[in-house]
């Protein structure tokens, strides 16, 4: 099991019937903790088709390029491709989420053909873990979603749209992020892994969530 650092622990895959991993004394988490206390946008939408809240930022992390996509309502669209690394990338992701009023990240997790994690998976987990702590300070959730095959799906999708080679090369990472979100919502979030901070104050921040948009939730 890849470690996410001392400030995070790894939850079991999200499902409508939440389960918890075996107790880890190093974590020091409350035993009554339930994944159901942090419902994903995908699950909320599947339970209530009229639900309007919750914007999701899809992220396809690469070695040098990171694709972003955004889900607002029932629309998923490619957003941009970032050519940043390290803290500059992580702060930019938070900035984009703020600008787009997203309340959760859905980050693609690389896996091999047989469904096992790869060395690249560890790198993604490391970045996602750091983002999860800063996101929780704002009441935002971070999920990991299996992204196996999404790059191929994205390429085929762009070809079907009639995009040329240059356009596909320029926007491929953003469309891969679209495919990550498509998979996340098509499965109602089942299999997505919530990254939950160890600190109880950050867990409480996640329970409360971000400040509600008055356009959706008028006083």
CSV table of C-alpha atoms in Angstrom, one decimal:
chain,number,residue,atom,x,y,z
A,1,UNK,CA,0.0,0.0,0.0
A,2,UNK,CA,1.4,3.4,-1.0
A,3,UNK,CA,1.7,5.8,1.9
A,4,UNK,CA,0.3,9.3,1.5
A,5,UNK,CA,2.3,10.8,4.3
A,6,UNK,CA,1.6,11.2,8.0
A,7,UNK,CA,-1.2,13.7,7.5
A,8,UNK,CA,-3.4,11.4,5.4
A,9,UNK,CA,-4.7,7.9,5.4
A,10,UNK,CA,-6.2,5.8,2.7
A,11,UNK,CA,-9.9,5.1,2.8
A,12,UNK,CA,-11.6,2.0,1.2
A,13,UNK,CA,-13.1,2.7,-2.2
A,14,UNK,CA,-16.3,4.8,-2.0
A,15,UNK,CA,-19.6,3.0,-2.2
A,16,UNK,CA,-23.2,3.7,-1.3
A,17,UNK,CA,-22.7,1.3,1.6
A,18,UNK,CA,-19.5,2.7,3.2
A,19,UNK,CA,-16.9,0.5,4.6
A,20,UNK,CA,-13.8,1.3,6.7
A,21,UNK,CA,-10.3,-0.1,6.5
A,22,UNK,CA,-8.9,-2.1,9.5
A,23,UNK,CA,-8.0,0.1,12.4
A,24,UNK,CA,-4.5,1.5,12.2
A,25,UNK,CA,-3.2,2.7,15.6
A,26,UNK,CA,-0.8,5.1,13.9
A,27,UNK,CA,-3.6,6.9,12.3
A,28,UNK,CA,-5.4,7.9,15.5
A,29,UNK,CA,-8.7,8.4,13.8
A,30,UNK,CA,-12.2,8.2,15.4
A,31,UNK,CA,-13.5,4.6,15.2
A,32,UNK,CA,-17.0,5.9,14.4
A,33,UNK,CA,-15.8,7.6,11.2
A,34,UNK,CA,-18.0,6.9,8.2
A,35,UNK,CA,-17.2,7.5,4.5
A,36,UNK,CA,-20.9,8.4,4.2
A,37,UNK,CA,-20.2,11.6,6.1
A,38,UNK,CA,-18.5,12.9,3.0
A,39,UNK,CA,-20.9,12.1,0.0
A,40,UNK,CA,-19.4,12.7,-3.4
A,41,UNK,CA,-21.1,14.8,-6.1
A,42,UNK,CA,-21.4,11.6,-8.2
A,43,UNK,CA,-23.4,9.9,-5.5
A,44,UNK,CA,-25.6,12.9,-4.8
A,45,UNK,CA,-26.4,13.3,-8.4
A,46,UNK,CA,-27.3,9.6,-8.8
A,47,UNK,CA,-29.7,9.8,-5.8
A,48,UNK,CA,-31.3,13.1,-6.9
A,49,UNK,CA,-31.3,14.0,-10.6
A,50,UNK,CA,-32.6,17.5,-9.7
A,51,UNK,CA,-29.6,18.2,-7.5
A,52,UNK,CA,-27.8,21.3,-8.8
A,53,UNK,CA,-24.9,21.8,-6.4
A,54,UNK,CA,-21.4,20.6,-6.6
A,55,UNK,CA,-18.8,21.3,-9.3
A,56,UNK,CA,-16.1,18.7,-9.9
A,57,UNK,CA,-12.6,19.4,-11.2
A,58,UNK,CA,-11.1,16.4,-13.1
A,59,UNK,CA,-7.3,16.1,-13.1
A,60,UNK,CA,-5.1,14.0,-15.4
A,61,UNK,CA,-1.6,14.3,-13.8
A,62,UNK,CA,1.3,13.8,-16.1
A,63,UNK,CA,5.1,14.0,-15.9
A,64,UNK,CA,5.2,17.4,-17.6
A,65,UNK,CA,1.5,18.2,-18.5
A,66,UNK,CA,-1.6,18.1,-16.4
A,67,UNK,CA,-5.0,18.1,-18.1
A,68,UNK,CA,-8.1,19.6,-16.4
A,69,UNK,CA,-11.8,19.2,-17.0
A,70,UNK,CA,-14.8,20.6,-15.3
A,71,UNK,CA,-18.2,19.2,-14.5
A,72,UNK,CA,-21.0,21.7,-13.9
A,73,UNK,CA,-24.5,20.2,-13.7
A,74,UNK,CA,-24.7,17.5,-16.3
A,75,UNK,CA,-22.1,19.1,-18.6
A,76,UNK,CA,-18.4,17.9,-18.6
A,77,UNK,CA,-16.0,19.9,-20.7
A,78,UNK,CA,-12.2,20.1,-21.1
A,79,UNK,CA,-10.8,23.1,-19.3
A,80,UNK,CA,-7.1,23.6,-19.9
A,81,UNK,CA,-3.7,22.0,-19.9
A,82,UNK,CA,-1.1,23.1,-17.3
A,83,UNK,CA,2.7,22.8,-17.9
A,84,UNK,CA,3.7,23.2,-14.3
A,85,UNK,CA,5.4,21.0,-11.7
A,86,UNK,CA,5.7,20.8,-7.9
A,87,UNK,CA,4.2,23.4,-5.7
A,88,UNK,CA,3.5,25.7,-8.7
A,89,UNK,CA,1.2,23.0,-10.1
A,90,UNK,CA,-0.4,22.3,-6.7
A,91,UNK,CA,-1.2,26.0,-6.0
A,92,UNK,CA,-2.5,26.5,-9.5
A,93,UNK,CA,-4.9,23.5,-9.2
A,94,UNK,CA,-6.3,25.1,-6.0
A,95,UNK,CA,-6.5,28.5,-7.8
A,96,UNK,CA,-8.4,26.9,-10.7
A,97,UNK,CA,-10.8,25.1,-8.3
A,98,UNK,CA,-11.5,28.4,-6.5
A,99,UNK,CA,-12.1,30.3,-9.8
A,100,UNK,CA,-14.5,27.6,-11.1
A,101,UNK,CA,-16.2,27.2,-7.7
A,102,UNK,CA,-15.4,23.4,-7.6
A,103,UNK,CA,-15.9,21.6,-4.3
A,104,UNK,CA,-14.1,18.4,-5.2
A,105,UNK,CA,-11.1,17.1,-7.2
A,106,UNK,CA,-11.3,13.9,-9.1
A,107,UNK,CA,-7.7,12.9,-9.9
A,108,UNK,CA,-6.9,10.0,-12.2
A,109,UNK,CA,-4.9,7.2,-10.7
A,110,UNK,CA,-2.7,5.2,-13.2
A,111,UNK,CA,-3.0,1.5,-13.1
A,112,UNK,CA,-1.6,-1.4,-15.2
A,113,UNK,CA,-3.5,-3.7,-17.5
A,114,UNK,CA,-4.1,-6.1,-14.6
A,115,UNK,CA,-5.5,-3.4,-12.4
A,116,UNK,CA,-2.4,-3.0,-10.2
A,117,UNK,CA,-0.8,0.3,-9.3
A,118,UNK,CA,2.4,1.4,-10.9
A,119,UNK,CA,5.4,3.6,-9.9
A,120,UNK,CA,3.5,6.5,-11.5
A,121,UNK,CA,0.6,5.7,-9.1
A,122,UNK,CA,2.9,6.5,-6.2
A,123,UNK,CA,3.8,9.9,-7.6
A,124,UNK,CA,0.1,10.7,-8.2
A,125,UNK,CA,-0.7,9.7,-4.7
A,126,UNK,CA,2.0,11.9,-3.3
A,127,UNK,CA,0.7,15.0,-5.2
A,128,UNK,CA,-2.9,14.2,-4.5
A,129,UNK,CA,-2.2,13.8,-0.8
A,130,UNK,CA,-0.7,17.2,-0.5
A,131,UNK,CA,-3.6,18.8,-2.4
A,132,UNK,CA,-6.1,16.9,-0.2
A,133,UNK,CA,-4.8,18.7,2.9
A,134,UNK,CA,-5.0,22.2,1.4
A,135,UNK,CA,-8.3,21.4,-0.2
A,136,UNK,CA,-9.8,20.2,3.1
A,137,UNK,CA,-8.9,23.6,4.6
A,138,UNK,CA,-11.4,25.0,2.1
A,139,UNK,CA,-14.0,22.3,2.6
A,140,UNK,CA,-13.2,20.5,-0.7
A,141,UNK,CA,-12.9,16.8,-1.1
A,142,UNK,CA,-10.2,14.9,-3.1
A,143,UNK,CA,-10.9,11.6,-4.8
A,144,UNK,CA,-8.7,9.2,-6.8
A,145,UNK,CA,-10.4,7.5,-9.8
A,146,UNK,CA,-8.9,4.7,-11.8
A,147,UNK,CA,-7.8,6.2,-15.1
A,148,UNK,CA,-6.7,3.1,-16.9
A,149,UNK,CA,-7.5,3.4,-20.6
A,150,UNK,CA,-8.7,7.0,-20.4
A,151,UNK,CA,-6.0,8.4,-22.7
A,152,UNK,CA,-7.1,5.9,-25.5
A,153,UNK,CA,-10.7,6.9,-24.9
A,154,UNK,CA,-9.8,10.5,-25.1
A,155,UNK,CA,-7.9,10.1,-28.4
A,156,UNK,CA,-10.9,8.2,-29.9
A,157,UNK,CA,-13.3,10.9,-28.6
A,158,UNK,CA,-11.3,13.6,-30.2
A,159,UNK,CA,-11.0,11.7,-33.5
A,160,UNK,CA,-14.8,11.3,-33.5
A,161,UNK,CA,-15.1,15.0,-33.0
A,162,UNK,CA,-13.0,15.6,-36.1
A,163,UNK,CA,-10.1,17.2,-34.2
A,164,UNK,CA,-6.8,17.2,-36.2
A,165,UNK,CA,-3.5,15.8,-35.0
A,166,UNK,CA,-2.1,19.1,-33.7
A,167,UNK,CA,-5.3,19.9,-31.8
A,168,UNK,CA,-5.3,16.3,-30.3
A,169,UNK,CA,-1.7,16.7,-29.2
A,170,UNK,CA,-2.4,20.1,-27.6
A,171,UNK,CA,-5.7,19.2,-25.9
A,172,UNK,CA,-5.3,15.4,-25.3
A,173,UNK,CA,-4.5,15.8,-21.5
A,174,UNK,CA,-7.6,17.9,-20.9
A,175,UNK,CA,-9.8,15.4,-22.8
A,176,UNK,CA,-8.2,12.6,-20.7
A,177,UNK,CA,-9.4,14.5,-17.6
A,178,UNK,CA,-12.9,14.6,-19.2
A,179,UNK,CA,-12.8,10.8,-19.5
A,180,UNK,CA,-11.8,10.5,-15.8
A,181,UNK,CA,-14.9,12.5,-14.9
A,182,UNK,CA,-17.1,10.6,-17.3
A,183,UNK,CA,-16.0,7.3,-15.6
A,184,UNK,CA,-16.5,8.8,-12.1
A,185,UNK,CA,-20.1,10.0,-12.8
A,186,UNK,CA,-21.1,6.9,-14.9
A,187,UNK,CA,-20.3,4.7,-11.9
A,188,UNK,CA,-21.9,7.1,-9.3
A,189,UNK,CA,-18.5,7.4,-7.7
A,190,UNK,CA,-18.2,3.7,-6.8
A,191,UNK,CA,-14.6,2.7,-6.7
A,192,UNK,CA,-13.4,6.3,-6.3
A,193,UNK,CA,-11.1,6.6,-3.3
A,194,UNK,CA,-11.6,9.5,-0.9
A,195,UNK,CA,-8.4,11.0,0.6
A,196,UNK,CA,-9.2,12.0,4.1
A,197,UNK,CA,-6.9,14.1,6.3
A,198,UNK,CA,-5.9,12.7,9.6
A,199,UNK,CA,-6.5,16.0,11.4
A,200,UNK,CA,-9.9,16.2,13.0
A,201,UNK,CA,-10.3,19.9,12.3
A,202,UNK,CA,-9.8,19.3,8.6
A,203,UNK,CA,-12.3,16.4,8.7
A,204,UNK,CA,-14.8,18.9,10.3
A,205,UNK,CA,-14.1,21.3,7.6
A,206,UNK,CA,-15.0,18.7,5.0
A,207,UNK,CA,-18.2,17.9,6.9
A,208,UNK,CA,-19.3,21.5,6.8
A,209,UNK,CA,-18.1,21.9,3.2
A,210,UNK,CA,-17.4,25.1,1.4
A,211,UNK,CA,-19.5,28.2,1.7
A,212,UNK,CA,-22.7,27.7,-0.2
A,213,UNK,CA,-23.3,29.6,-3.4
A,214,UNK,CA,-26.3,31.9,-2.9
A,215,UNK,CA,-27.2,31.4,-6.6
A,216,UNK,CA,-27.9,27.8,-5.7
A,217,UNK,CA,-28.8,28.1,-2.1
A,218,UNK,CA,-30.6,31.5,-1.6
A,219,UNK,CA,-31.1,32.6,2.0
